[in-house]
Amino acid sequence: MDPTKNSPFPSLFGKSPFGALTEHMRQVEKGSSLLMEFIERSQAGDWDAAEALHQQINDCEHEADDLKDRIRLNLPSTLFMPISRADLLVLVEAQDKIVNKIKDISGLMTGRRMQFPDALQAPIRAYLETTHASVAQARKVLEELGELLDSGFGRSVGELIADMVAELGRLENTSDEQQVAIRRQLLPLESELPPLEMMFIYRVIDAIGSVADRAERAGSRLQILATR
């Protein structure tokens, strides 16, 4: 099947690629929201619900992949915008890495039936909220940049989104601080849990932080595009 046949993407790109990019980022944000629900259900030991949520995350990742492929196939070689085709392809790849990591987290936790120690439930919840806020903020930056460029706004686009990107950086820094605090809380628990289990807990904690980091990178990429 020809993925370009009867596709709305060519006509969309005739005006701007940001509609398709935003649709992709919304799938990424949906995956982030589902991850919060997934960990809540896994902590409660409701593995039927957790596995269903993991499947929904998989579906988000597959939809994001499909959107990424259609963007690549339909993005014109020449755009009537101050942004190159190559830059936009790098951006969609950066967005896609976020949802890929989200899927990795839920897949690992589902396969091993992983749960965090009870003492970490509140810190992990706060950590996930910060991570999700980072993904949501990256989506907001993308929407704002697309609207400004589509409207031909006369002032510096870079200046207008600078505060939004700064907030994204603040969220990523908060995520780093929360990760350090969680690791510190884990130290006295290491002797109580099997070493292999501890290794995977640390791996998931790192991966959650990677989601916020990748969202911040996508936002930074947008800021670079806005200043060109």
Coordinates of N, CA and C in Angstrom, one line a residue:
M1 N 0.8 -1.2 0.0 CA 0.0 0.0 0.0 C 0.9 1.2 0.0
D2 N 0.5 2.2 -0.8 CA 1.3 3.5 -0.9 C 0.8 4.4 0.3
P3 N 1.8 4.7 1.2 CA 1.3 5.4 2.4 C 1.0 6.9 2.1
T4 N 1.4 7.3 0.8 CA 1.1 8.7 0.5 C -0.2 8.9 -0.2
K5 N -0.8 7.7 -0.6 CA -2.1 7.8 -1.4 C -3.2 8.1 -0.4
N6 N -4.1 9.1 -0.9 CA -5.2 9.6 -0.1 C -4.8 10.1 1.3
S7 N -3.6 10.5 1.4 CA -3.1 11.0 2.7 C -3.3 12.5 2.8
P8 N -3.7 13.0 4.0 CA -3.9 14.5 4.2 C -2.6 15.2 4.3
F9 N -1.5 14.5 4.4 CA -0.2 15.1 4.8 C 0.3 16.0 3.7
P10 N 0.2 15.7 2.4 CA 0.8 16.6 1.4 C 0.1 17.9 1.4
S11 N -1.2 18.0 1.5 CA -1.9 19.3 1.5 C -1.6 20.0 2.8
L12 N -1.5 19.3 3.9 CA -1.1 19.9 5.2 C 0.3 20.6 5.1
F13 N 1.2 19.8 4.5 CA 2.6 20.4 4.4 C 2.6 21.5 3.4
G14 N 1.7 21.6 2.5 CA 1.7 22.7 1.6 C 1.6 24.1 2.3
K15 N 1.0 24.0 3.5 CA 0.9 25.2 4.4 C 2.0 25.2 5.4
S16 N 2.1 24.1 6.2 CA 3.0 24.1 7.3 C 3.1 22.6 7.8
P17 N 4.3 22.2 8.2 CA 4.5 20.9 8.8 C 4.1 20.7 10.2
F18 N 3.8 21.9 10.9 CA 3.6 21.8 12.3 C 2.3 21.1 12.8
G19 N 1.3 21.0 12.0 CA 0.1 20.3 12.3 C 0.4 18.8 12.5
A20 N 1.2 18.2 11.6 CA 1.6 16.8 11.7 C 2.5 16.6 12.8
L21 N 3.5 17.5 13.0 CA 4.4 17.4 14.1 C 3.7 17.4 15.5
T22 N 2.7 18.3 15.6 CA 2.0 18.4 16.8 C 1.1 17.2 17.1
E23 N 0.5 16.6 16.0 CA -0.2 15.4 16.2 C 0.7 14.3 16.7
H24 N 1.9 14.2 16.2 CA 2.9 13.2 16.7 C 3.2 13.5 18.1
M25 N 3.4 14.7 18.5 CA 3.8 15.0 19.9 C 2.6 14.8 20.9
R26 N 1.4 14.9 20.4 CA 0.3 14.6 21.2 C 0.2 13.1 21.5
Q27 N 0.6 12.3 20.6 CA 0.7 10.8 20.9 C 1.7 10.5 21.9
V28 N 2.9 11.3 21.8 CA 3.9 11.1 22.8 C 3.4 11.5 24.2
E29 N 2.7 12.6 24.3 CA 2.2 13.1 25.6 C 1.1 12.1 26.1
K30 N 0.3 11.5 25.2 CA -0.6 10.5 25.7 C 0.1 9.3 26.3
G31 N 1.2 8.9 25.7 CA 2.0 7.8 26.2 C 2.5 8.1 27.6
S32 N 2.9 9.4 27.8 CA 3.4 9.8 29.1 C 2.3 9.8 30.2
S33 N 1.2 10.2 29.8 CA 0.0 10.2 30.7 C -0.3 8.7 31.1
L34 N -0.3 7.8 30.1 CA -0.6 6.4 30.4 C 0.4 5.8 31.3
L35 N 1.7 6.2 31.1 CA 2.7 5.7 32.0 C 2.5 5.9 33.5
M36 N 1.9 7.1 33.8 CA 1.6 7.4 35.2 C 0.5 6.5 35.7
E37 N -0.5 6.3 34.8 CA -1.6 5.3 35.2 C -1.0 3.9 35.4
F38 N -0.1 3.5 34.4 CA 0.4 2.2 34.5 C 1.2 1.9 35.8
I39 N 2.0 2.9 36.2 CA 2.8 2.7 37.4 C 1.9 2.7 38.7
E40 N 0.8 3.5 38.6 CA -0.1 3.5 39.7 C -0.8 2.1 39.9
R41 N -1.2 1.5 38.7 CA -1.9 0.2 38.8 C -0.9 -0.9 39.2
S42 N 0.4 -0.8 38.7 CA 1.4 -1.8 39.0 C 1.7 -1.7 40.5
Q43 N 1.8 -0.5 41.0 CA 2.1 -0.4 42.5 C 1.0 -1.0 43.3
A44 N -0.3 -0.9 42.8 CA -1.4 -1.5 43.5 C -1.5 -3.0 43.3
G45 N -0.6 -3.6 42.4 CA -0.7 -5.0 42.2 C -1.8 -5.4 41.2
D46 N -2.4 -4.5 40.5 CA -3.5 -4.8 39.6 C -2.8 -5.0 38.2
W47 N -2.3 -6.2 38.0 CA -1.5 -6.4 36.8 C -2.4 -6.6 35.6
D48 N -3.6 -7.0 35.7 CA -4.5 -7.0 34.5 C -4.7 -5.6 34.0
A49 N -4.9 -4.6 34.8 CA -5.1 -3.2 34.4 C -3.7 -2.7 33.9
A50 N -2.6 -3.0 34.6 CA -1.3 -2.6 34.2 C -1.0 -3.1 32.8
E51 N -1.2 -4.3 32.6 CA -0.9 -4.9 31.2 C -1.8 -4.3 30.1
A52 N -3.0 -3.9 30.5 CA -3.9 -3.3 29.5 C -3.3 -1.9 29.2
L53 N -2.8 -1.2 30.2 CA -2.2 0.1 30.0 C -0.9 0.0 29.2
H54 N -0.1 -1.0 29.5 CA 1.1 -1.2 28.7 C 0.7 -1.4 27.2
Q55 N -0.3 -2.1 26.9 CA -0.8 -2.3 25.5 C -1.2 -1.0 24.9
Q56 N -1.8 -0.1 25.7 CA -2.2 1.2 25.2 C -1.0 2.0 24.9
I57 N 0.0 1.9 25.8 CA 1.3 2.6 25.5 C 1.9 2.1 24.2
N58 N 1.9 0.8 24.0 CA 2.4 0.2 22.8 C 1.7 0.8 21.6
D59 N 0.3 0.9 21.7 CA -0.5 1.5 20.6 C -0.1 2.9 20.3
C60 N 0.2 3.7 21.4 CA 0.7 5.1 21.2 C 2.0 5.1 20.5
E61 N 2.9 4.2 20.9 CA 4.2 4.2 20.2 C 4.1 3.8 18.8
H62 N 3.2 2.8 18.5 CA 3.0 2.4 17.1 C 2.4 3.5 16.3
E63 N 1.4 4.2 16.8 CA 0.8 5.4 16.1 C 1.8 6.5 15.9
A64 N 2.6 6.7 16.9 CA 3.7 7.7 16.7 C 4.7 7.3 15.6
D65 N 5.0 6.1 15.6 CA 5.9 5.6 14.5 C 5.3 5.7 13.1
D66 N 4.0 5.4 13.1 CA 3.3 5.6 11.8 C 3.3 7.0 11.3
L67 N 3.0 7.9 12.3 CA 3.0 9.4 12.0 C 4.4 9.8 11.6
K68 N 5.4 9.3 12.3 CA 6.8 9.7 11.9 C 7.1 9.3 10.5
D69 N 6.7 8.1 10.1 CA 7.0 7.6 8.8 C 6.2 8.4 7.7
R70 N 5.0 8.7 8.0 CA 4.2 9.5 7.0 C 4.8 10.9 6.9
I71 N 5.3 11.5 8.0 CA 5.9 12.8 8.0 C 7.1 12.7 7.1
R72 N 8.0 11.7 7.3 CA 9.2 11.6 6.5 C 8.8 11.4 5.0
L73 N 7.8 10.6 4.7 CA 7.5 10.4 3.3 C 6.8 11.6 2.6
N74 N 6.1 12.4 3.3 CA 5.3 13.4 2.7 C 5.9 14.8 2.9
L75 N 6.9 15.0 3.7 CA 7.5 16.3 3.9 C 8.2 16.8 2.6
P76 N 7.7 17.9 2.1 CA 8.3 18.4 0.9 C 9.8 18.7 1.0
S77 N 10.6 18.6 -0.1 CA 12.0 19.0 0.0 C 12.2 20.5 0.2
T78 N 11.2 21.2 -0.2 CA 11.3 22.7 -0.1 C 10.1 23.2 0.7
L79 N 10.3 23.9 1.8 CA 9.2 24.5 2.6 C 9.3 26.0 2.5
F80 N 8.2 26.7 2.4 CA 8.2 28.1 2.4 C 8.1 28.6 3.9
M81 N 9.2 28.2 4.6 CA 9.3 28.6 6.0 C 10.8 28.7 6.3
P82 N 11.1 29.4 7.4 CA 12.5 29.6 7.8 C 13.1 28.4 8.5
I83 N 12.6 27.2 8.2 CA 13.1 26.0 8.8 C 13.3 24.9 7.7
S84 N 14.5 24.3 7.8 CA 14.8 23.3 6.8 C 14.1 22.0 7.0
R85 N 14.0 21.2 5.9 CA 13.4 19.9 6.0 C 14.3 19.0 6.9
A86 N 15.6 19.1 6.9 CA 16.5 18.3 7.7 C 16.2 18.6 9.2
D87 N 16.0 19.8 9.5 CA 15.8 20.2 10.9 C 14.5 19.6 11.4
L88 N 13.5 19.6 10.6 CA 12.2 19.1 11.0 C 12.3 17.6 11.2
L89 N 13.0 16.9 10.4 CA 13.2 15.4 10.5 C 14.0 15.1 11.8
V90 N 14.9 15.9 12.1 CA 15.7 15.7 13.4 C 14.7 15.9 14.6
L91 N 13.8 16.9 14.4 CA 12.8 17.2 15.5 C 11.9 16.0 15.7
V92 N 11.3 15.5 14.7 CA 10.4 14.4 14.8 C 11.1 13.2 15.4
E93 N 12.3 13.0 15.0 CA 13.1 11.9 15.6 C 13.3 12.1 17.1
A94 N 13.6 13.3 17.5 CA 13.8 13.6 18.9 C 12.5 13.4 19.7
Q95 N 11.3 13.7 19.1 CA 10.0 13.5 19.8 C 9.8 12.0 19.9
D96 N 10.1 11.3 18.9 CA 9.8 9.8 18.8 C 10.6 9.1 19.9
K97 N 11.8 9.6 20.2 CA 12.7 8.9 21.2 C 12.0 9.0 22.6
I98 N 11.2 10.0 22.8 CA 10.5 10.1 24.1 C 9.5 9.0 24.3
V99 N 8.7 8.7 23.3 CA 7.7 7.7 23.5 C 8.3 6.3 23.4
N100 N 9.4 6.2 22.7 CA 10.1 4.9 22.7 C 10.6 4.5 24.1
K101 N 11.1 5.5 24.9 CA 11.6 5.3 26.2 C 10.4 5.0 27.1
I102 N 9.3 5.6 27.0 CA 8.1 5.3 27.8 C 7.7 3.9 27.6
K103 N 7.7 3.4 26.3 CA 7.3 2.0 26.1 C 8.3 1.1 26.7
D104 N 9.6 1.4 26.7 CA 10.6 0.6 27.3 C 10.4 0.4 28.8
I105 N 10.0 1.5 29.4 CA 9.7 1.5 30.9 C 8.6 0.5 31.2
S106 N 7.4 0.7 30.5 CA 6.3 -0.1 30.8 C 6.5 -1.6 30.4
G107 N 7.3 -1.8 29.4 CA 7.6 -3.1 28.9 C 8.5 -3.9 29.9
L108 N 9.5 -3.2 30.5 CA 10.4 -3.8 31.5 C 9.6 -4.1 32.7
M109 N 8.8 -3.2 33.2 CA 8.1 -3.4 34.4 C 7.0 -4.4 34.3
T110 N 6.4 -4.5 33.1 CA 5.4 -5.6 32.9 C 6.0 -6.9 32.9
G111 N 7.1 -7.1 32.1 CA 7.8 -8.3 32.0 C 8.3 -8.9 33.3
R112 N 8.7 -8.0 34.2 CA 9.3 -8.5 35.5 C 8.3 -8.3 36.7
R113 N 7.1 -7.8 36.3 CA 6.1 -7.5 37.4 C 6.8 -6.7 38.5
M114 N 7.4 -5.6 38.1 CA 8.2 -4.8 39.0 C 7.3 -3.8 39.8
Q115 N 7.7 -3.6 41.0 CA 7.0 -2.6 41.9 C 8.1 -1.9 42.7
F116 N 7.9 -0.6 43.0 CA 8.8 0.1 43.8 C 8.5 -0.1 45.3
P117 N 9.6 0.0 46.1 CA 9.3 -0.2 47.6 C 8.3 0.8 48.0
D118 N 7.5 0.4 49.0 CA 6.4 1.3 49.5 C 6.9 2.7 49.9
A119 N 8.1 2.7 50.5 CA 8.6 4.0 50.9 C 8.8 5.0 49.8
L120 N 8.9 4.5 48.6 CA 9.2 5.4 47.4 C 7.9 5.8 46.7
Q121 N 6.7 5.3 47.1 CA 5.5 5.6 46.3 C 5.3 7.1 46.1
A122 N 5.4 7.9 47.1 CA 5.1 9.3 47.0 C 6.2 10.0 46.2
P123 N 7.5 9.7 46.4 CA 8.5 10.4 45.6 C 8.5 10.0 44.1
I124 N 8.1 8.7 43.9 CA 8.0 8.3 42.5 C 6.9 9.0 41.8
R125 N 5.8 9.1 42.5 CA 4.6 9.8 41.9 C 5.0 11.2 41.5
A126 N 5.7 11.9 42.5 CA 6.1 13.3 42.2 C 7.1 13.4 41.0
Y127 N 8.0 12.4 41.0 CA 9.0 12.3 39.9 C 8.2 12.1 38.5
L128 N 7.2 11.2 38.5 CA 6.5 11.0 37.3 C 5.7 12.2 36.9
E129 N 5.1 13.0 37.8 CA 4.4 14.2 37.5 C 5.3 15.2 36.9
T130 N 6.5 15.3 37.4 CA 7.5 16.3 36.8 C 7.9 15.8 35.4
T131 N 8.1 14.6 35.2 CA 8.4 14.0 33.9 C 7.3 14.3 32.9
H132 N 6.1 14.0 33.3 CA 4.9 14.3 32.4 C 4.8 15.7 32.1
A133 N 5.0 16.6 33.1 CA 4.9 18.0 32.9 C 6.0 18.5 31.9
S134 N 7.1 17.8 31.9 CA 8.2 18.2 30.9 C 7.7 17.8 29.5
V135 N 7.1 16.7 29.3 CA 6.6 16.3 28.0 C 5.5 17.2 27.5
A136 N 4.6 17.6 28.4 CA 3.5 18.5 28.1 C 4.0 19.9 27.7
Q137 N 5.1 20.3 28.4 CA 5.6 21.6 28.1 C 6.3 21.6 26.7
A138 N 7.0 20.5 26.4 CA 7.6 20.4 25.1 C 6.5 20.5 24.0
R139 N 5.4 19.9 24.2 CA 4.2 20.0 23.3 C 3.7 21.4 23.2
K140 N 3.7 22.1 24.3 CA 3.2 23.5 24.3 C 4.2 24.4 23.5
V141 N 5.5 24.1 23.6 CA 6.5 24.9 22.9 C 6.3 24.7 21.4
L142 N 6.1 23.4 21.0 CA 5.9 23.1 19.6 C 4.7 23.8 19.0
E143 N 3.6 23.7 19.8 CA 2.3 24.4 19.3 C 2.5 25.9 19.2
E144 N 3.2 26.5 20.1 CA 3.4 27.9 20.1 C 4.3 28.3 18.9
L145 N 5.3 27.6 18.7 CA 6.2 27.9 17.6 C 5.5 27.8 16.3
G146 N 4.7 26.7 16.1 CA 4.0 26.5 14.9 C 3.0 27.6 14.6
E147 N 2.3 28.0 15.7 CA 1.3 29.1 15.5 C 2.0 30.4 15.1
L148 N 3.1 30.7 15.7 CA 3.8 31.9 15.5 C 4.4 32.0 14.0
L149 N 5.0 30.9 13.6 CA 5.5 30.8 12.3 C 4.4 30.8 11.2
D150 N 3.3 30.1 11.5 CA 2.2 30.0 10.5 C 1.6 31.4 10.3
S151 N 1.6 32.2 11.4 CA 0.9 33.5 11.3 C 1.8 34.6 10.8
G152 N 3.1 34.2 10.6 CA 4.1 35.2 10.1 C 4.3 36.3 11.1
F153 N 4.3 36.0 12.3 CA 4.4 37.0 13.4 C 5.8 37.8 13.2
G154 N 5.7 39.1 13.3 CA 6.9 39.9 12.9 C 8.0 40.0 14.0
R155 N 7.7 39.8 15.2 CA 8.7 39.9 16.2 C 9.5 38.6 16.3
S156 N 10.6 38.7 17.0 CA 11.5 37.5 17.1 C 10.7 36.4 17.8
V157 N 10.6 35.3 17.0 CA 9.9 34.1 17.5 C 10.7 33.5 18.6
G158 N 12.1 33.6 18.5 CA 13.0 33.0 19.6 C 12.7 33.7 20.9
E159 N 12.5 35.0 20.9 CA 12.2 35.7 22.2 C 10.9 35.3 22.8
L160 N 9.9 35.1 21.9 CA 8.6 34.7 22.4 C 8.5 33.4 23.1
I161 N 9.3 32.4 22.6 CA 9.2 31.1 23.2 C 10.3 30.8 24.2
A162 N 11.2 31.8 24.4 CA 12.3 31.7 25.4 C 11.9 31.3 26.8
D163 N 10.8 32.0 27.3 CA 10.3 31.7 28.6 C 9.8 30.3 28.7
M164 N 9.1 29.8 27.7 CA 8.5 28.5 27.7 C 9.6 27.4 27.7
V165 N 10.7 27.7 27.0 CA 11.8 26.7 27.0 C 12.6 26.8 28.3
A166 N 12.6 28.0 28.9 CA 13.3 28.1 30.2 C 12.5 27.3 31.3
E167 N 11.2 27.3 31.2 CA 10.4 26.5 32.1 C 10.6 25.0 31.9
L168 N 10.8 24.6 30.6 CA 11.1 23.2 30.3 C 12.4 22.8 31.0
G169 N 13.4 23.7 30.9 CA 14.7 23.5 31.5 C 14.6 23.3 33.0
R170 N 13.7 24.2 33.6 CA 13.5 24.1 35.1 C 12.9 22.8 35.5
L171 N 11.9 22.3 34.7 CA 11.3 21.0 35.0 C 12.3 19.9 34.9
E172 N 13.2 19.9 33.9 CA 14.2 18.9 33.7 C 15.2 18.9 34.9
N173 N 15.5 20.1 35.4 CA 16.4 20.2 36.6 C 15.7 19.7 37.8
T174 N 14.4 19.9 37.9 CA 13.7 19.4 39.1 C 13.6 17.9 39.0
S175 N 13.5 17.3 37.8 CA 13.5 15.9 37.6 C 14.9 15.3 38.0
D176 N 15.9 16.0 37.7 CA 17.3 15.5 38.1 C 17.4 15.5 39.6
E177 N 16.9 16.6 40.3 CA 17.0 16.6 41.7 C 16.1 15.5 42.4
Q178 N 15.0 15.3 41.8 CA 14.1 14.2 42.4 C 14.8 12.8 42.2
Q179 N 15.4 12.6 41.1 CA 16.1 11.4 40.9 C 17.2 11.2 41.9
V180 N 18.0 12.2 42.2 CA 19.0 12.1 43.2 C 18.5 11.8 44.5
A181 N 17.3 12.4 44.9 CA 16.7 12.2 46.2 C 16.2 10.8 46.3
I182 N 15.6 10.2 45.2 CA 15.1 8.9 45.2 C 16.2 7.9 45.4
R183 N 17.3 8.1 44.7 CA 18.5 7.2 44.8 C 19.0 7.2 46.2
R184 N 19.0 8.4 46.8 CA 19.4 8.5 48.2 C 18.5 7.7 49.2
Q185 N 17.2 7.7 48.9 CA 16.3 6.9 49.7 C 16.4 5.4 49.5
L186 N 16.9 5.1 48.3 CA 17.1 3.6 48.0 C 18.2 3.0 48.7
L187 N 19.3 3.8 49.0 CA 20.5 3.3 49.6 C 20.2 2.4 50.8
P188 N 19.5 2.8 51.8 CA 19.3 2.0 53.0 C 18.4 0.8 52.7
L189 N 17.8 0.7 51.5 CA 16.9 -0.4 51.2 C 17.6 -1.5 50.4
E190 N 18.9 -1.2 50.0 CA 19.6 -2.2 49.1 C 19.8 -3.5 49.8
S191 N 20.1 -3.5 51.1 CA 20.3 -4.8 51.8 C 19.1 -5.6 52.0
E192 N 17.9 -5.0 51.8 CA 16.6 -5.7 52.1 C 16.0 -6.3 50.8
L193 N 16.5 -5.9 49.7 CA 16.0 -6.4 48.4 C 17.0 -7.2 47.6
P194 N 16.6 -8.1 46.8 CA 17.5 -8.9 46.0 C 18.3 -8.0 45.1
P195 N 19.6 -8.2 44.9 CA 20.5 -7.3 44.1 C 19.9 -7.1 42.7
L196 N 19.4 -8.2 42.1 CA 18.9 -8.1 40.7 C 17.7 -7.2 40.6
E197 N 16.8 -7.3 41.6 CA 15.7 -6.4 41.7 C 16.1 -5.0 41.9
M198 N 17.1 -4.7 42.7 CA 17.6 -3.4 42.9 C 18.1 -2.8 41.6
M199 N 18.9 -3.6 40.9 CA 19.5 -3.2 39.6 C 18.4 -2.7 38.6
F200 N 17.3 -3.4 38.5 CA 16.2 -3.0 37.6 C 15.4 -1.8 38.1
I201 N 15.3 -1.7 39.4 CA 14.7 -0.5 40.0 C 15.5 0.7 39.6
Y202 N 16.8 0.7 39.8 CA 17.7 1.8 39.4 C 17.5 2.1 37.9
R203 N 17.4 1.0 37.1 CA 17.3 1.2 35.7 C 16.1 1.9 35.3
V204 N 15.0 1.6 35.9 CA 13.7 2.3 35.6 C 13.7 3.7 36.1
I205 N 14.3 3.9 37.3 CA 14.4 5.3 37.8 C 15.2 6.2 36.8
D206 N 16.3 5.6 36.3 CA 17.1 6.3 35.2 C 16.3 6.6 34.0
A207 N 15.5 5.6 33.6 CA 14.7 5.7 32.3 C 13.7 6.8 32.5
I208 N 13.0 6.9 33.6 CA 12.0 7.9 33.8 C 12.7 9.3 33.7
G209 N 13.9 9.4 34.3 CA 14.6 10.7 34.1 C 15.0 11.0 32.6
S210 N 15.2 9.9 31.9 CA 15.6 10.1 30.5 C 14.4 10.6 29.7
V211 N 13.2 10.3 30.1 CA 12.0 10.9 29.4 C 12.0 12.4 29.5
A212 N 12.2 12.9 30.8 CA 12.3 14.4 31.0 C 13.4 15.0 30.2
D213 N 14.6 14.3 30.2 CA 15.7 14.8 29.5 C 15.5 14.9 28.0
R214 N 14.8 13.9 27.4 CA 14.5 13.9 26.0 C 13.5 14.9 25.7
A215 N 12.6 15.2 26.5 CA 11.6 16.3 26.3 C 12.3 17.6 26.3
E216 N 13.3 17.8 27.2 CA 14.0 19.0 27.3 C 14.9 19.2 26.0
R217 N 15.4 18.1 25.5 CA 16.2 18.2 24.3 C 15.3 18.6 23.1
A218 N 14.1 18.0 23.0 CA 13.2 18.4 21.9 C 12.9 19.9 22.0
G219 N 12.6 20.4 23.2 CA 12.4 21.8 23.4 C 13.5 22.7 23.0
S220 N 14.7 22.2 23.4 CA 15.9 23.0 23.0 C 16.1 23.0 21.5
R221 N 15.8 21.9 20.8 CA 15.8 21.8 19.4 C 14.8 22.8 18.8
L222 N 13.7 23.0 19.4 CA 12.7 24.0 18.9 C 13.2 25.4 19.1
Q223 N 13.9 25.6 20.2 CA 14.5 27.0 20.4 C 15.5 27.3 19.3
I224 N 16.3 26.3 19.0 CA 17.3 26.5 18.0 C 16.7 26.8 16.6
L225 N 15.6 26.1 16.3 CA 14.9 26.4 15.1 C 14.3 27.8 15.0
A226 N 13.8 28.2 16.2 CA 13.2 29.5 16.3 C 14.1 30.7 16.1
T227 N 15.4 30.4 16.4 CA 16.4 31.5 16.3 C 17.1 31.5 15.0
R228 N 16.8 30.6 14.1 CA 17.5 30.6 12.8 C 16.9 31.5 11.8

